[in-house]
Coordinates of C-alpha atoms and ligand atoms in Angstrom, one line a residue:
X1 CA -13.2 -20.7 48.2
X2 CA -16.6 -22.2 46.9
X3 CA -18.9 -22.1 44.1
X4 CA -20.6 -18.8 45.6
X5 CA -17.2 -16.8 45.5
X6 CA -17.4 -18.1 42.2
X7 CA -20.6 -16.8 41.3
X8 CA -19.8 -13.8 42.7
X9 CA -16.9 -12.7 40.9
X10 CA -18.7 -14.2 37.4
X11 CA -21.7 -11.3 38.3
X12 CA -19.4 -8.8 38.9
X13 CA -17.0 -8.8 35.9
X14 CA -20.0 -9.6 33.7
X15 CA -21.9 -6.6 35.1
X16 CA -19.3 -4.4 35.1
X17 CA -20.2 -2.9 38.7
X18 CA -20.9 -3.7 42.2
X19 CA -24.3 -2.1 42.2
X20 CA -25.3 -3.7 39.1
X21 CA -24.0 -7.3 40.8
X22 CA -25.6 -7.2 43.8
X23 CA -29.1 -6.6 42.8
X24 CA -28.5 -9.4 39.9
X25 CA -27.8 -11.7 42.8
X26 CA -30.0 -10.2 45.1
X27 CA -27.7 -9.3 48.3
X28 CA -26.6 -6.3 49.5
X29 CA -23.5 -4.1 48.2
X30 CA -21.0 -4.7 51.7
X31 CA -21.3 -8.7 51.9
X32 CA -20.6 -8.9 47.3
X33 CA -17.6 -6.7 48.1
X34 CA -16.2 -8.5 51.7
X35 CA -16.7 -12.4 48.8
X36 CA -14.9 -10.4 46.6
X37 CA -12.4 -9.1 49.1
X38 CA -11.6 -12.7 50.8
X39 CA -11.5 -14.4 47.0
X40 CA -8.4 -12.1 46.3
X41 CA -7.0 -12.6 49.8
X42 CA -7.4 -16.6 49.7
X43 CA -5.7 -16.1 45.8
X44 CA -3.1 -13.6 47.3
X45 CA -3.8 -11.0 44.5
X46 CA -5.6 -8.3 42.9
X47 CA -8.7 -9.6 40.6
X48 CA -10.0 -6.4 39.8
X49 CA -8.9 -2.7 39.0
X50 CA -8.3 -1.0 42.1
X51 CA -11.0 2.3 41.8
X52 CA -11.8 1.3 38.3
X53 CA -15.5 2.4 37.1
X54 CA -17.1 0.5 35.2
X55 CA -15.2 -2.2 37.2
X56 CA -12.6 -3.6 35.2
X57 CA -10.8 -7.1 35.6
X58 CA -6.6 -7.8 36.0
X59 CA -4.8 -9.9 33.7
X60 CA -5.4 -13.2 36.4
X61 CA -8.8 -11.8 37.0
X62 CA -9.5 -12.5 32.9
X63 CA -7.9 -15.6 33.8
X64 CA -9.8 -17.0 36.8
X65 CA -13.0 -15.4 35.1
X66 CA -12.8 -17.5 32.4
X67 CA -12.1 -20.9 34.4
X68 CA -14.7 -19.7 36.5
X69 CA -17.4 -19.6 33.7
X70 CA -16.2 -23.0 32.8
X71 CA -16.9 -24.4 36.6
X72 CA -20.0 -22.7 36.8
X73 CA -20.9 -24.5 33.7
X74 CA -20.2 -27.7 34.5
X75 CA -21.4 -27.4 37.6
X76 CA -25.2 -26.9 35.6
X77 CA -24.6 -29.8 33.7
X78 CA -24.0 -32.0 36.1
X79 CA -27.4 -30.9 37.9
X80 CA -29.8 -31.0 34.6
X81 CA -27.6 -34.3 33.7
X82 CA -28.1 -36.0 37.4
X83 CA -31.9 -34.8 37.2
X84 CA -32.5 -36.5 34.3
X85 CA -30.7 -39.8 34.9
X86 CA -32.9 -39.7 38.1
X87 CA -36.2 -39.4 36.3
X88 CA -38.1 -42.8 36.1
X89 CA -40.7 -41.8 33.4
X90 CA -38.0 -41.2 30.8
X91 CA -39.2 -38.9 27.9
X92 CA -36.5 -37.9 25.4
X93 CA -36.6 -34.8 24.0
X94 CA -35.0 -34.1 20.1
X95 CA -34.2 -30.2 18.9
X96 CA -34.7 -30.0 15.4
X97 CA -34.5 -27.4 12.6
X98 CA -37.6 -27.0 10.4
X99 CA -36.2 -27.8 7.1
X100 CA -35.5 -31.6 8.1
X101 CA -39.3 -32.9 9.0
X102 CA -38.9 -32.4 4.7
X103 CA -37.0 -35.0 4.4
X104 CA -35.5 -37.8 6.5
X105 CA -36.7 -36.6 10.2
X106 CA -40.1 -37.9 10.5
X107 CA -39.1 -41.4 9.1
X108 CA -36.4 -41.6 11.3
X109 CA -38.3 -40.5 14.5
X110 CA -41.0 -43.0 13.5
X111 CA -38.6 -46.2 13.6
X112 CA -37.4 -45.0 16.7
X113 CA -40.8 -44.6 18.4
X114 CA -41.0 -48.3 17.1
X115 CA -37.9 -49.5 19.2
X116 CA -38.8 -48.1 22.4
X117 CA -42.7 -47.9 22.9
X118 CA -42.0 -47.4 26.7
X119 CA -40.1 -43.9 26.0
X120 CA -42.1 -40.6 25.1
X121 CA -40.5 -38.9 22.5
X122 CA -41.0 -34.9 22.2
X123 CA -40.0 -33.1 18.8
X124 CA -38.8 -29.7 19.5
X125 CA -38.1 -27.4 16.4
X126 CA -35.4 -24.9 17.3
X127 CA -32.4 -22.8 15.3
X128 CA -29.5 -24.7 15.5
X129 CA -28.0 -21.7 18.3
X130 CA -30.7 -22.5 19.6
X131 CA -30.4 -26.1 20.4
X132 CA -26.6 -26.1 21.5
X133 CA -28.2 -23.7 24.8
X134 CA -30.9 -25.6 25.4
X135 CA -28.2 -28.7 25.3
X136 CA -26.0 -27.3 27.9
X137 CA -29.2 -26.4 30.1
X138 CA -30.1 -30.6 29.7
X139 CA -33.9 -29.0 28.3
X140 CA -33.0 -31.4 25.6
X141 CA -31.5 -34.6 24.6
X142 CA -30.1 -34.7 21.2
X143 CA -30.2 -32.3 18.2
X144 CA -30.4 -31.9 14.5
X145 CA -29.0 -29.2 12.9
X146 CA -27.4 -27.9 9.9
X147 CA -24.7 -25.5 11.0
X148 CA -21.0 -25.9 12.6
X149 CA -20.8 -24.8 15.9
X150 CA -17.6 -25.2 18.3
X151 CA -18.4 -25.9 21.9
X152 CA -16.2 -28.0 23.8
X153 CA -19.5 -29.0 25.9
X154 CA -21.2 -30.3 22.6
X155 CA -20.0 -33.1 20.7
X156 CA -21.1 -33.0 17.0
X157 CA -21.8 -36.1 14.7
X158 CA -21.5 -35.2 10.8
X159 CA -24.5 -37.4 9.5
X160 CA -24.4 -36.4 5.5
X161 CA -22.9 -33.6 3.3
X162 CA -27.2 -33.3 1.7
X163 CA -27.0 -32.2 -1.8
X164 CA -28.0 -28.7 -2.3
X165 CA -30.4 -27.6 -5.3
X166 CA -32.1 -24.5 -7.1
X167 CA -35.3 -23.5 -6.8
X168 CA -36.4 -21.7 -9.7
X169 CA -39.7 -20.5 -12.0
X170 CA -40.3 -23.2 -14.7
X171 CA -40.5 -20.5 -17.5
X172 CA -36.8 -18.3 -16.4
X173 CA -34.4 -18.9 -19.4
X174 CA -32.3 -21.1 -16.8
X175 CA -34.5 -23.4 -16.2
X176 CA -34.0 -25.4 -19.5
X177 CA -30.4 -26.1 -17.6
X178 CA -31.3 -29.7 -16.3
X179 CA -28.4 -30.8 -16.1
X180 CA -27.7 -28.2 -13.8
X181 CA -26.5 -24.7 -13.2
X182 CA -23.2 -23.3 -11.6
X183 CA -23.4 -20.7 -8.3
X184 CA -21.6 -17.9 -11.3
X185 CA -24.9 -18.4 -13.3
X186 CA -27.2 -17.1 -10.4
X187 CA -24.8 -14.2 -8.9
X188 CA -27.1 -11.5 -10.4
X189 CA -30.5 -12.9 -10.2
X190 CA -32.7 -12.0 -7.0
X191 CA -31.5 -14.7 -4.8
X192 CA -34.2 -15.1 -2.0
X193 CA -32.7 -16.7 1.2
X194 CA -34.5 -17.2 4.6
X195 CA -34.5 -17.0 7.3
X196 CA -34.7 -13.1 8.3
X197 CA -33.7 -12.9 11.7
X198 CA -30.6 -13.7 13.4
X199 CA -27.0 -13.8 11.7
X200 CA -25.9 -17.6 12.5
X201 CA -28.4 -19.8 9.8
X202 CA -28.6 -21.3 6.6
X203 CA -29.1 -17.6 4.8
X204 CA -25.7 -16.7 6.4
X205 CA -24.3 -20.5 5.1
X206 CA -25.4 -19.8 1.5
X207 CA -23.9 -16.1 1.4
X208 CA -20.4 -17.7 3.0
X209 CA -21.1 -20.5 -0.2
X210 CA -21.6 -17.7 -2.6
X211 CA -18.6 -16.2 -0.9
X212 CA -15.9 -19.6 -1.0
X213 CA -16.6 -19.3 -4.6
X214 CA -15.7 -16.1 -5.0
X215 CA -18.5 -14.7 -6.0
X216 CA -20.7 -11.8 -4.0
X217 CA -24.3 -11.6 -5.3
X218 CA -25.5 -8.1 -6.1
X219 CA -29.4 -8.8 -4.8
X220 CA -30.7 -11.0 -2.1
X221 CA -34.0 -10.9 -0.5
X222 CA -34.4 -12.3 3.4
X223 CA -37.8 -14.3 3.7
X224 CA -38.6 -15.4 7.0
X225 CA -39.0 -19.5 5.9
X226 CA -38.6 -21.8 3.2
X227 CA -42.3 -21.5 2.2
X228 CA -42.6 -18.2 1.5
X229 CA -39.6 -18.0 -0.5
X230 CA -40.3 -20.8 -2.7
X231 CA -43.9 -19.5 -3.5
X232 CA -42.3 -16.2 -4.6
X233 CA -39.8 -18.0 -6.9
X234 CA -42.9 -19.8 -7.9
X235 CA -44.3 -16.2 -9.0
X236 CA -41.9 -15.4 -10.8
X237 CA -39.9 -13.7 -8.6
X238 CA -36.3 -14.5 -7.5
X239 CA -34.2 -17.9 -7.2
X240 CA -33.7 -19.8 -4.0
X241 CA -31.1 -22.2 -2.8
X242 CA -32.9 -24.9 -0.7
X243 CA -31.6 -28.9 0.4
X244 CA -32.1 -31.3 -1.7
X245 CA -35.1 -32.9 0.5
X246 CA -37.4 -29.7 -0.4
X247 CA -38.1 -31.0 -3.3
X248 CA -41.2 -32.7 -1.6
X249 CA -42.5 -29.1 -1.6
X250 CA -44.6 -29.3 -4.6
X251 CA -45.9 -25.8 -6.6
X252 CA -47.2 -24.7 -10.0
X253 CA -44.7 -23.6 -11.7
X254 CA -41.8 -24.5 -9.2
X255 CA -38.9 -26.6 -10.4
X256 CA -35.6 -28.0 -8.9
X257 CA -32.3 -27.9 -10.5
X258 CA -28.9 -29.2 -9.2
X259 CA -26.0 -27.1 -8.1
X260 CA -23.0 -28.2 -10.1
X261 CA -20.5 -26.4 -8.0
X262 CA -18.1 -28.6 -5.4
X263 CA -19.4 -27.8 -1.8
X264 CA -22.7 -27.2 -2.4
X265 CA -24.1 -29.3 0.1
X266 CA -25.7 -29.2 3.6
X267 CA -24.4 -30.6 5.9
X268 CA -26.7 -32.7 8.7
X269 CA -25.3 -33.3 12.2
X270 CA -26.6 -34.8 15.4
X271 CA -25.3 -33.2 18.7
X272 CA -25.0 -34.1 22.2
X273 CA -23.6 -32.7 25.8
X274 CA -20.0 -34.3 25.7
X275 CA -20.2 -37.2 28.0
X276 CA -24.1 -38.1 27.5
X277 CA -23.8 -40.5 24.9
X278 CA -26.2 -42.9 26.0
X279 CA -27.8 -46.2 24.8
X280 CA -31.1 -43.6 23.0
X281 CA -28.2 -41.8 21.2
X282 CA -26.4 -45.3 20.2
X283 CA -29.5 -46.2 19.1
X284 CA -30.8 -43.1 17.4
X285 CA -27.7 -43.4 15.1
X286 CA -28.2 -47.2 14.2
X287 CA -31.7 -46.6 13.5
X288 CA -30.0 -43.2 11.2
X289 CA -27.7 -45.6 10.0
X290 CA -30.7 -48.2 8.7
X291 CA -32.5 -45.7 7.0
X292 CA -29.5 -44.3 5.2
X293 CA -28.5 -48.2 4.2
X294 CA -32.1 -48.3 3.0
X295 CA -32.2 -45.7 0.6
X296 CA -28.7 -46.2 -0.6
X297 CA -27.3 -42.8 1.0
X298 CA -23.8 -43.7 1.6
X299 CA -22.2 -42.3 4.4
X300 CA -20.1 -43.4 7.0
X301 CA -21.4 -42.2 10.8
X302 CA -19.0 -42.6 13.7
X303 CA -19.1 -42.0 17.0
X304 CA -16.0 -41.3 17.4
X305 CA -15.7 -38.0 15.2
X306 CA -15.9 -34.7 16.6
X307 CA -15.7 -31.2 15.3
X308 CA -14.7 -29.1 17.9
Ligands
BEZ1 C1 -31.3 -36.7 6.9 O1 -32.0 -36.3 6.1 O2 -30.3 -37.3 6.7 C2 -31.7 -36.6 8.4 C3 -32.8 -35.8 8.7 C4 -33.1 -35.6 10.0 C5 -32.4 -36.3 11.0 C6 -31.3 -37.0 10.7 C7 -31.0 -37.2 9.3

């Protein structure tokens, strides 16, 4: 058996049909079906459905799919990994989500620039799904993003629980709440939340917030960035739930209140591919560490925690 047999079988469950497998792979029909035929005869079993259309896997055909997905996987690792510790002219590249050049981000990528002049540093902004597939594919090096994702490939850094606050229009009746306001005075306002596309980002984390407090609010509005929703709560439309660092975005009429509720926080993490913890990502983390010391944030960062 070898990785092809592998691959194989991988295109045929995932496409359902031998047709369908082939031209993804780009062979012919009889030589995908003889693999197929030798895999089960080297295993001593059936791995598909006899006659089954769409083509449909057996219990230990689930089974070595899976493992097979895994192999595959770390098989592409180790090749973007290997390519890049081969690389002499070492540039490192950092996934980040928009929301964070408002706050810490460029700081912290400036000090860094500072300790290694000799390495080209590229900024990549990218959704946090985003950055844990371009991490498995090595196109970058380390991420900063605001949502939970389990991966056994990615290991995940909690950096800071960021406060979250309010965004609302000086002159709403709330806004003379500076102490702060609770998630239960909010639930019927417009909430405006961004961005619009895709099901796994920070509008989805602030419904689930809404949501652990058992409350549902009865009218949100999906704005595609943080901008644009703030300049509508600005004109008097709407509320918005931003982190704490947007308060650098300055506009007439616009003012911040905290959240008072427990849990209203975002959280920051730093992720890598499991096993490429190198001296840039040591270092990236002191330099985080610096920063935070700097400007009083306390936090404890370990390399040692995970959150898969
Ligand atoms: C922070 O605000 O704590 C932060 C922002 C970007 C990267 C790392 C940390």
């Amino acid at each position: 058996m070898d990785i092809r047999h592998l691959k194989y079988f991988v295109a045929v469950v995932e496409e359902q049909s031998f047709t369908k497998a082939s031209e993804r792979l780009f062979i012919a029909q009889p030589p995908l079906s003889r693999q197929i035929q030798n895999l089960e005869d080297e295993l001593g079993l059936q791995l598909l459905q006899r006659g089954s259309r769409p083509v449909k896997t057996t219990d230990a055909g689930q089974f070595f799919y899976q493992h097979a997905k895994k192999v595959l996987s770390n098989i592409e690792q180790m090749v973007s990994m290997t390519k890049r510790v081969g690389k002499t002219d070492q540039t490192l590249k950092i996934g980040f989500v928009g929301s964070l050049l408002l706050g810490l981000l460029p700081q912290i990528i400036y000090e860094f620039r500072k300790l290694l002049p000799n390495v080209s540093i590229d900024l990549v902004e990218m959704g946090t799904l985003e950055q844990m597939e371009a991490l498995k594919k090595g196109e970058i090096d380390v991420s900063f993003g605001r949502l939970k994702f389990s991966d056994p490939s990615i290991r995940r850094i909690l950096l800071r629980n960021e406060p979250l606050v309010l965004a609302i229009n000086k002159y709403h009746p709330l806004a003379q709440h500076n102490d702060g306001v609770h998630l239960a005075d909010i639930v019927d306002e417009v909430i405006l939340c961004y961005p619009n596309t895709g099901n796994q980002n920070f509008a989805n984390y602030i419904n689930n917030l809404f949501a652990e407090h058992g409350l549902t609010p009865s009218n949100i509005k999906y704005l595609s960035n943080i901008q644009l929703a703030l300049g509508i709560v600005a004109s008097g439309e709407g509320v918005c739930i931003v982190p704490y660092n947007s308060r650098s975005i300055h506009m007439a009429n616009l003012q911040y209140l905290p959240i008072l509720d427990i849990g209203a926080v975002s959280p920051i993490f730093l992720s890598f591919q499991e096993g490429n913890d190198n001296e840039y990502i040591h270092l990236l983390l002191r330099t985080i560490e610096l920063i935070y010391q700097k400007i009083e944030i306390d936090t404890k960062i370990t390399l040692t925690q995970t959150f898969n």
